[in-house]
mmCIF file of C-alpha atoms and ligand atoms in Angstrom:
data_model
loop_
_atom_site.group_PDB
_atom_site.id
_atom_site.type_symbol
_atom_site.label_atom_id
_atom_site.label_comp_id
_atom_site.label_asym_id
_atom_site.label_seq_id
_atom_site.Cartn_x
_atom_site.Cartn_y
_atom_site.Cartn_z
ATOM 1 C CA MET A 1 -32.632 63.805 36.663
ATOM 2 C CA SER A 2 -32.102 63.714 40.388
ATOM 3 C CA THR A 3 -30.880 60.527 41.926
ATOM 4 C CA ASP A 4 -31.767 59.252 45.315
ATOM 5 C CA VAL A 5 -28.615 60.531 46.940
ATOM 6 C CA GLU A 6 -29.001 64.035 45.473
ATOM 7 C CA VAL A 7 -32.557 64.279 46.687
ATOM 8 C CA ARG A 8 -31.514 63.204 50.143
ATOM 9 C CA ALA A 9 -28.521 65.533 50.242
ATOM 10 C CA ARG A 10 -30.581 68.475 48.986
ATOM 11 C CA ALA A 11 -33.558 67.929 51.196
ATOM 12 C CA ALA A 12 -31.894 67.216 54.494
ATOM 13 C CA LYS A 13 -28.221 67.883 53.847
ATOM 14 C CA SER A 14 -27.851 64.470 55.422
ATOM 15 C CA PRO A 15 -24.212 64.172 56.514
ATOM 16 C CA ARG A 16 -24.125 60.589 55.283
ATOM 17 C CA ALA A 17 -25.379 61.553 51.804
ATOM 18 C CA ILE A 18 -22.912 64.459 51.632
ATOM 19 C CA ALA A 19 -20.021 62.241 52.725
ATOM 20 C CA GLU A 20 -20.988 59.563 50.155
ATOM 21 C CA MET A 21 -21.188 62.170 47.422
ATOM 22 C CA PHE A 22 -17.705 63.554 48.155
ATOM 23 C CA GLY A 23 -16.355 60.032 48.625
ATOM 24 C CA ASP A 24 -17.565 59.188 45.120
ATOM 25 C CA ILE A 25 -16.004 62.189 43.417
ATOM 26 C CA ALA A 26 -12.776 62.303 45.495
ATOM 27 C CA PRO A 27 -10.442 60.803 42.834
ATOM 28 C CA ARG A 28 -11.603 63.357 40.237
ATOM 29 C CA TYR A 29 -12.277 66.289 42.572
ATOM 30 C CA ASP A 30 -9.062 68.265 41.899
ATOM 31 C CA LEU A 31 -9.308 67.818 38.136
ATOM 32 C CA ALA A 32 -12.953 68.880 38.139
ATOM 33 C CA ASN A 33 -12.165 71.983 40.205
ATOM 34 C CA SER A 34 -9.385 73.027 37.843
ATOM 35 C CA LEU A 35 -11.444 72.509 34.694
ATOM 36 C CA LEU A 36 -14.647 74.085 35.978
ATOM 37 C CA SER A 37 -12.945 77.186 37.406
ATOM 38 C CA ALA A 38 -10.284 77.448 34.671
ATOM 39 C CA GLY A 39 -7.666 77.043 37.400
ATOM 40 C CA LEU A 40 -8.966 80.046 39.373
ATOM 41 C CA HIS A 41 -9.795 78.043 42.491
ATOM 42 C CA HIS A 42 -6.110 78.009 43.516
ATOM 43 C CA SER A 43 -5.845 81.792 43.271
ATOM 44 C CA TRP A 44 -8.974 82.254 45.419
ATOM 45 C CA ARG A 45 -7.531 80.161 48.265
ATOM 46 C CA CYS A 46 -4.108 81.857 47.977
ATOM 47 C CA ALA A 47 -5.637 85.363 48.035
ATOM 48 C CA ALA A 48 -7.813 84.429 51.010
ATOM 49 C CA ALA A 49 -4.984 82.943 53.081
ATOM 50 C CA ALA A 50 -2.733 85.917 52.261
ATOM 51 C CA ASP A 51 -5.493 88.331 53.300
ATOM 52 C CA LEU A 52 -5.929 86.588 56.650
ATOM 53 C CA VAL A 53 -2.196 86.772 57.368
ATOM 54 C CA ALA A 54 -2.060 90.429 56.242
ATOM 55 C CA ALA A 55 -4.967 91.286 58.585
ATOM 56 C CA SER A 56 -3.205 89.569 61.474
ATOM 57 C CA ARG A 57 0.018 91.482 60.729
ATOM 58 C CA ARG A 58 -1.911 94.778 60.499
ATOM 59 C CA ALA A 59 -3.265 93.998 63.960
ATOM 60 C CA GLY A 60 0.362 93.797 65.142
ATOM 61 C CA GLU A 61 0.287 90.050 65.832
ATOM 62 C CA GLY A 62 2.412 88.539 63.066
ATOM 63 C CA ALA A 63 1.207 85.455 61.181
ATOM 64 C CA PRO A 64 -0.981 82.993 63.114
ATOM 65 C CA ARG A 65 0.875 79.819 64.131
ATOM 66 C CA ARG A 66 -1.779 77.214 65.027
ATOM 67 C CA TRP A 67 -4.134 76.735 62.063
ATOM 68 C CA LEU A 68 -7.062 74.478 61.353
ATOM 69 C CA ASP A 69 -8.589 73.986 57.909
ATOM 70 C CA VAL A 70 -12.070 72.481 58.271
ATOM 71 C CA CYS A 71 -13.797 70.518 55.454
ATOM 72 C CA GLY A 72 -10.265 70.481 54.046
ATOM 73 C CA GLY A 73 -10.905 67.894 51.308
ATOM 74 C CA THR A 74 -7.758 67.356 49.261
ATOM 75 C CA ALA A 75 -5.748 69.848 51.389
ATOM 76 C CA ASP A 76 -5.437 72.710 48.897
ATOM 77 C CA PHE A 77 -6.487 75.371 51.417
ATOM 78 C CA ALA A 78 -4.226 73.868 54.095
ATOM 79 C CA LEU A 79 -1.312 74.207 51.639
ATOM 80 C CA ALA A 80 -2.281 77.822 50.861
ATOM 81 C CA ASP A 81 -2.540 78.578 54.616
ATOM 82 C CA LEU A 82 0.894 77.139 55.245
ATOM 83 C CA ARG A 83 2.456 79.082 52.380
ATOM 84 C CA ALA A 84 0.874 82.349 53.575
ATOM 85 C CA ALA A 85 1.803 81.796 57.231
ATOM 86 C CA GLY A 86 5.475 80.991 56.554
ATOM 87 C CA PRO A 87 7.944 79.218 58.845
ATOM 88 C CA GLY A 88 6.854 78.350 62.351
ATOM 89 C CA ALA A 89 3.209 77.663 61.487
ATOM 90 C CA GLY A 90 1.467 74.292 61.459
ATOM 91 C CA VAL A 91 -1.894 73.329 59.975
ATOM 92 C CA VAL A 92 -4.340 70.560 60.830
ATOM 93 C CA CYS A 93 -6.631 69.669 57.940
ATOM 94 C CA THR A 94 -9.872 67.895 58.877
ATOM 95 C CA ASP A 95 -12.649 66.392 56.785
ATOM 96 C CA PHE A 96 -15.226 63.664 57.425
ATOM 97 C CA SER A 97 -14.642 61.948 54.077
ATOM 98 C CA ALA A 98 -11.944 59.255 54.207
ATOM 99 C CA PRO A 99 -11.588 59.118 50.375
ATOM 100 C CA MET A 100 -10.971 62.896 50.218
ATOM 101 C CA LEU A 101 -8.354 62.577 52.970
ATOM 102 C CA ARG A 102 -6.657 59.723 51.069
ATOM 103 C CA VAL A 103 -6.219 62.030 48.057
ATOM 104 C CA ALA A 104 -4.899 64.707 50.460
ATOM 105 C CA LYS A 105 -2.413 62.238 51.962
ATOM 106 C CA ASP A 106 -0.955 61.369 48.542
ATOM 107 C CA LYS A 107 -0.706 65.044 47.646
ATOM 108 C CA LEU A 108 1.016 66.001 50.920
ATOM 109 C CA ARG A 109 3.711 63.343 50.409
ATOM 110 C CA ARG A 110 4.847 65.435 47.446
ATOM 111 C CA ARG A 111 3.833 68.950 48.487
ATOM 112 C CA ASP A 112 4.550 68.937 52.232
ATOM 113 C CA PRO A 113 7.669 66.778 52.669
ATOM 114 C CA ALA A 114 8.437 68.391 56.047
ATOM 115 C CA GLY A 115 5.086 67.161 57.407
ATOM 116 C CA ARG A 116 3.778 70.519 58.663
ATOM 117 C CA ILE A 117 0.191 69.612 57.732
ATOM 118 C CA ASP A 118 -1.573 66.937 59.787
ATOM 119 C CA LEU A 119 -4.691 65.212 58.491
ATOM 120 C CA ALA A 120 -7.552 64.081 60.714
ATOM 121 C CA GLN A 121 -10.992 62.675 60.039
ATOM 122 C CA ALA A 122 -13.525 64.835 61.869
ATOM 123 C CA ASP A 123 -16.988 66.314 61.548
ATOM 124 C CA ALA A 124 -17.092 70.122 61.333
ATOM 125 C CA LEU A 125 -19.763 70.064 64.043
ATOM 126 C CA ARG A 126 -17.537 68.200 66.533
ATOM 127 C CA LEU A 127 -13.956 69.367 66.169
ATOM 128 C CA PRO A 128 -11.367 67.441 68.191
ATOM 129 C CA PHE A 129 -9.837 70.517 69.847
ATOM 130 C CA ARG A 130 -10.099 72.040 73.286
ATOM 131 C CA PRO A 131 -11.631 75.540 73.596
ATOM 132 C CA GLY A 132 -9.340 78.352 72.437
ATOM 133 C CA ALA A 133 -6.704 75.957 71.048
ATOM 134 C CA LEU A 134 -6.255 77.688 67.676
ATOM 135 C CA ASP A 135 -5.067 81.006 66.260
ATOM 136 C CA ALA A 136 -6.739 80.716 62.851
ATOM 137 C CA LEU A 137 -9.405 78.577 61.226
ATOM 138 C CA THR A 138 -10.206 78.425 57.517
ATOM 139 C CA ILE A 139 -12.850 76.657 55.493
ATOM 140 C CA ALA A 140 -13.246 76.711 51.709
ATOM 141 C CA PHE A 141 -16.368 75.605 49.856
ATOM 142 C CA GLY A 142 -17.376 73.548 52.878
ATOM 143 C CA ILE A 143 -19.746 75.536 55.113
ATOM 144 C CA ARG A 144 -22.529 75.334 52.479
ATOM 145 C CA ASN A 145 -22.430 71.542 52.766
ATOM 146 C CA VAL A 146 -22.568 71.277 56.542
ATOM 147 C CA ALA A 147 -25.958 70.213 57.882
ATOM 148 C CA ASP A 148 -26.157 73.103 60.366
ATOM 149 C CA PRO A 149 -23.871 76.003 59.279
ATOM 150 C CA ARG A 150 -24.761 78.212 62.274
ATOM 151 C CA ARG A 151 -23.844 75.422 64.690
ATOM 152 C CA ALA A 152 -20.596 74.858 62.790
ATOM 153 C CA LEU A 153 -19.728 78.559 63.128
ATOM 154 C CA GLY A 154 -20.355 78.260 66.869
ATOM 155 C CA GLU A 155 -18.010 75.273 66.953
ATOM 156 C CA PHE A 156 -15.370 77.322 65.072
ATOM 157 C CA ALA A 157 -15.705 80.088 67.681
ATOM 158 C CA ARG A 158 -15.274 77.501 70.445
ATOM 159 C CA VAL A 159 -11.916 76.187 69.192
ATOM 160 C CA LEU A 160 -10.459 79.638 68.377
ATOM 161 C CA ARG A 161 -8.775 81.741 71.041
ATOM 162 C CA PRO A 162 -10.330 85.199 71.660
ATOM 163 C CA GLY A 163 -8.990 87.371 68.818
ATOM 164 C CA GLY A 164 -8.399 84.270 66.650
ATOM 165 C CA TRP A 165 -9.166 84.547 62.943
ATOM 166 C CA CYS A 166 -11.954 82.772 61.101
ATOM 167 C CA GLY A 167 -11.840 82.849 57.287
ATOM 168 C CA VAL A 168 -14.627 81.384 55.195
ATOM 169 C CA LEU A 169 -14.406 81.057 51.409
ATOM 170 C CA GLU A 170 -17.679 80.095 49.780
ATOM 171 C CA PHE A 171 -19.546 80.293 46.521
ATOM 172 C CA GLY A 172 -22.252 82.909 46.180
ATOM 173 C CA LEU A 173 -24.078 84.864 43.535
ATOM 174 C CA PRO A 174 -22.772 87.935 41.672
ATOM 175 C CA VAL A 175 -24.074 91.303 42.817
ATOM 176 C CA LEU A 176 -24.355 92.967 39.387
ATOM 177 C CA PRO A 177 -27.464 91.877 37.427
ATOM 178 C CA ALA A 178 -25.492 91.409 34.157
ATOM 179 C CA ALA A 179 -22.853 89.262 35.846
ATOM 180 C CA ARG A 180 -25.603 87.316 37.600
ATOM 181 C CA ALA A 181 -27.353 86.606 34.285
ATOM 182 C CA LEU A 182 -24.123 85.407 32.650
ATOM 183 C CA TYR A 183 -23.310 83.262 35.636
ATOM 184 C CA GLY A 184 -26.829 81.821 35.480
ATOM 185 C CA LEU A 185 -26.169 80.638 31.915
ATOM 186 C CA TYR A 186 -22.895 78.994 32.908
ATOM 187 C CA PHE A 187 -24.510 77.511 35.986
ATOM 188 C CA ASN A 188 -27.626 76.120 34.350
ATOM 189 C CA ARG A 189 -26.329 75.090 30.940
ATOM 190 C CA VAL A 190 -22.588 74.452 31.056
ATOM 191 C CA LEU A 191 -21.730 73.369 34.554
ATOM 192 C CA PRO A 192 -24.238 70.538 35.056
ATOM 193 C CA ARG A 193 -23.182 68.855 31.800
ATOM 194 C CA LEU A 194 -19.449 69.428 32.115
ATOM 195 C CA GLY A 195 -19.401 68.846 35.843
ATOM 196 C CA GLY A 196 -21.631 65.827 35.503
ATOM 197 C CA SER A 197 -19.391 64.131 32.989
ATOM 198 C CA ILE A 198 -16.195 64.860 34.934
ATOM 199 C CA ALA A 199 -17.384 64.255 38.436
ATOM 200 C CA ARG A 200 -20.313 61.889 38.105
ATOM 201 C CA GLY A 201 -20.243 59.662 41.150
ATOM 202 C CA ARG A 202 -21.630 56.152 41.272
ATOM 203 C CA ARG A 203 -24.748 57.655 42.795
ATOM 204 C CA GLY A 204 -25.293 60.661 40.570
ATOM 205 C CA ASN A 205 -24.277 64.121 39.479
ATOM 206 C CA ALA A 206 -22.721 66.061 42.363
ATOM 207 C CA TYR A 207 -22.869 69.248 40.319
ATOM 208 C CA ALA A 208 -26.664 69.319 40.243
ATOM 209 C CA TYR A 209 -26.421 69.389 44.031
ATOM 210 C CA PHE A 210 -23.724 72.088 43.750
ATOM 211 C CA ARG A 211 -25.944 74.357 41.622
ATOM 212 C CA ASP A 212 -28.910 74.028 43.956
ATOM 213 C CA SER A 213 -26.924 74.501 47.142
ATOM 214 C CA VAL A 214 -25.241 77.693 45.867
ATOM 215 C CA HIS A 215 -28.612 79.189 44.973
ATOM 216 C CA THR A 216 -30.099 78.533 48.388
ATOM 217 C CA PHE A 217 -27.131 79.449 50.613
ATOM 218 C CA PRO A 218 -26.845 83.025 51.992
ATOM 219 C CA CYS A 219 -23.977 85.130 50.671
ATOM 220 C CA GLY A 220 -22.520 88.608 51.212
ATOM 221 C CA ASP A 221 -23.887 90.500 54.197
ATOM 222 C CA ALA A 222 -26.414 87.761 54.978
ATOM 223 C CA PHE A 223 -23.649 85.240 55.666
ATOM 224 C CA ALA A 224 -21.486 87.840 57.433
ATOM 225 C CA GLU A 225 -24.426 88.308 59.825
ATOM 226 C CA PHE A 226 -24.401 84.536 60.525
ATOM 227 C CA MET A 227 -20.767 84.914 61.563
ATOM 228 C CA ARG A 228 -21.434 87.915 63.780
ATOM 229 C CA THR A 229 -24.222 86.054 65.528
ATOM 230 C CA ALA A 230 -21.895 83.089 66.103
ATOM 231 C CA GLY A 231 -19.371 85.235 67.991
ATOM 232 C CA PHE A 232 -17.210 86.913 65.364
ATOM 233 C CA GLY A 233 -16.865 90.627 64.873
ATOM 234 C CA PRO A 234 -16.285 92.718 62.950
ATOM 235 C CA VAL A 235 -16.733 90.539 59.851
ATOM 236 C CA SER A 236 -15.772 91.625 56.340
ATOM 237 C CA ALA A 237 -17.352 90.166 53.192
ATOM 238 C CA THR A 238 -15.237 90.505 50.049
ATOM 239 C CA PRO A 239 -16.505 89.408 46.628
ATOM 240 C CA PHE A 240 -14.071 87.611 44.322
ATOM 241 C CA LEU A 241 -14.865 87.597 40.596
ATOM 242 C CA PHE A 242 -18.059 89.704 40.839
ATOM 243 C CA GLY A 243 -19.314 87.664 43.803
ATOM 244 C CA ILE A 244 -19.136 84.179 42.313
ATOM 245 C CA VAL A 245 -17.006 83.512 45.363
ATOM 246 C CA TRP A 246 -17.078 85.379 48.687
ATOM 247 C CA TRP A 247 -14.363 85.678 51.304
ATOM 248 C CA TYR A 248 -15.500 86.341 54.847
ATOM 249 C CA LEU A 249 -13.031 87.244 57.572
ATOM 250 C CA GLY A 250 -13.828 87.752 61.212
ATOM 251 C CA ARG A 251 -12.166 87.728 64.604
ATOM 252 C CA ARG A 252 -13.397 85.728 67.531
ATOM 253 C CA ARG A 253 -14.769 88.202 70.062
HETATM 254 C C1 LIG B 301 -16.441 71.176 48.088
HETATM 255 S S1 LIG B 301 -15.372 70.252 49.116
HETATM 256 C C2 LIG B 301 -14.156 71.466 49.544
HETATM 257 C C3 LIG B 301 -12.813 70.847 49.821
HETATM 258 C C4 LIG B 301 -11.688 71.833 50.076
HETATM 259 N N1 LIG B 301 -11.944 72.680 51.222
HETATM 260 C C5 LIG B 301 -11.395 72.698 48.890
HETATM 261 O O1 LIG B 301 -11.167 73.892 49.059
HETATM 262 O O2 LIG B 301 -11.336 72.172 47.777
HETATM 263 C C6 LIG B 301 -16.322 70.122 50.595
HETATM 264 C C7 LIG B 301 -15.673 69.184 51.611
HETATM 265 O O3 LIG B 301 -16.381 69.327 52.828
HETATM 266 C C8 LIG B 301 -16.466 68.046 53.440
HETATM 267 N N2 LIG B 301 -17.570 68.099 54.406
HETATM 268 C C9 LIG B 301 -18.872 68.402 54.174
HETATM 269 N N3 LIG B 301 -19.577 68.404 55.306
HETATM 270 C C10 LIG B 301 -18.688 68.111 56.300
HETATM 271 C C11 LIG B 301 -18.808 67.975 57.714
HETATM 272 N N4 LIG B 301 -19.985 68.127 58.350
HETATM 273 N N5 LIG B 301 -17.706 67.686 58.418
HETATM 274 C C12 LIG B 301 -16.503 67.514 57.809
HETATM 275 N N6 LIG B 301 -16.327 67.612 56.468
HETATM 276 C C13 LIG B 301 -17.410 67.905 55.730
HETATM 277 C C14 LIG B 301 -16.646 67.087 52.282
HETATM 278 O O4 LIG B 301 -16.281 65.774 52.612
HETATM 279 C C15 LIG B 301 -15.723 67.715 51.227
HETATM 280 O O5 LIG B 301 -14.434 67.166 51.289
#
């Protein structure tokens, strides 16, 4: 049954409803991710960050140095970015949810003792950076939640230097019909119950919202086209695990 906050988040992707939902599930977010993806979510971020760095090296530029991870949540992608980029790189991790950033802060005390990742509370639609300030920008499982994804992509293009890298990791739907049918079973039967019991917020089941938002968000070439229109090109779209997750990589024109 949908609660008030789910209905609001689904209908209008109201930033306040989205922020409340993630604030509610923040303390259990990492555990839920690990259980629901059987630990695979870490490998997706690591593969994505490594691919971005490899593309930059192939272009003869070495690893990017000034990174931003948007909708960074509990800082897992920021950590993967830092590991892939190696010494000399720094990452800013932004999110608009203070509870998610609190979990990130605790984690970084242990995982980033040198303090190479900075946390900042910011909306993806209004990033606190001057134009062209960054070499690389990543976002994992966040763009689907932003009220206006096209505007967010435009904001990403604004803060990246020309030639800067934009990497987007997001859920999608498998391409093969058989894989899509299997995923549908998991999605409709298993995930809402499991996800609901692990990550039920005070105001409802965030995973019902998750299921609906994945089904309505563009993936594959459709999303790559969003990126091209926003100022990136060429853009590659790579399916992970039959297309359950997609990795998009583009360069700011
Ligand atoms: C599914 S979580 C992903 C967190 C993290 N990137 C990861 O890989 O686990 C989505 C995050 O996006 C954040 N978010 C959603 N809309 C946002 C916006 N407009 N501005 C900033 N953060 C936003 C939420 O607070 C939440 O932490």
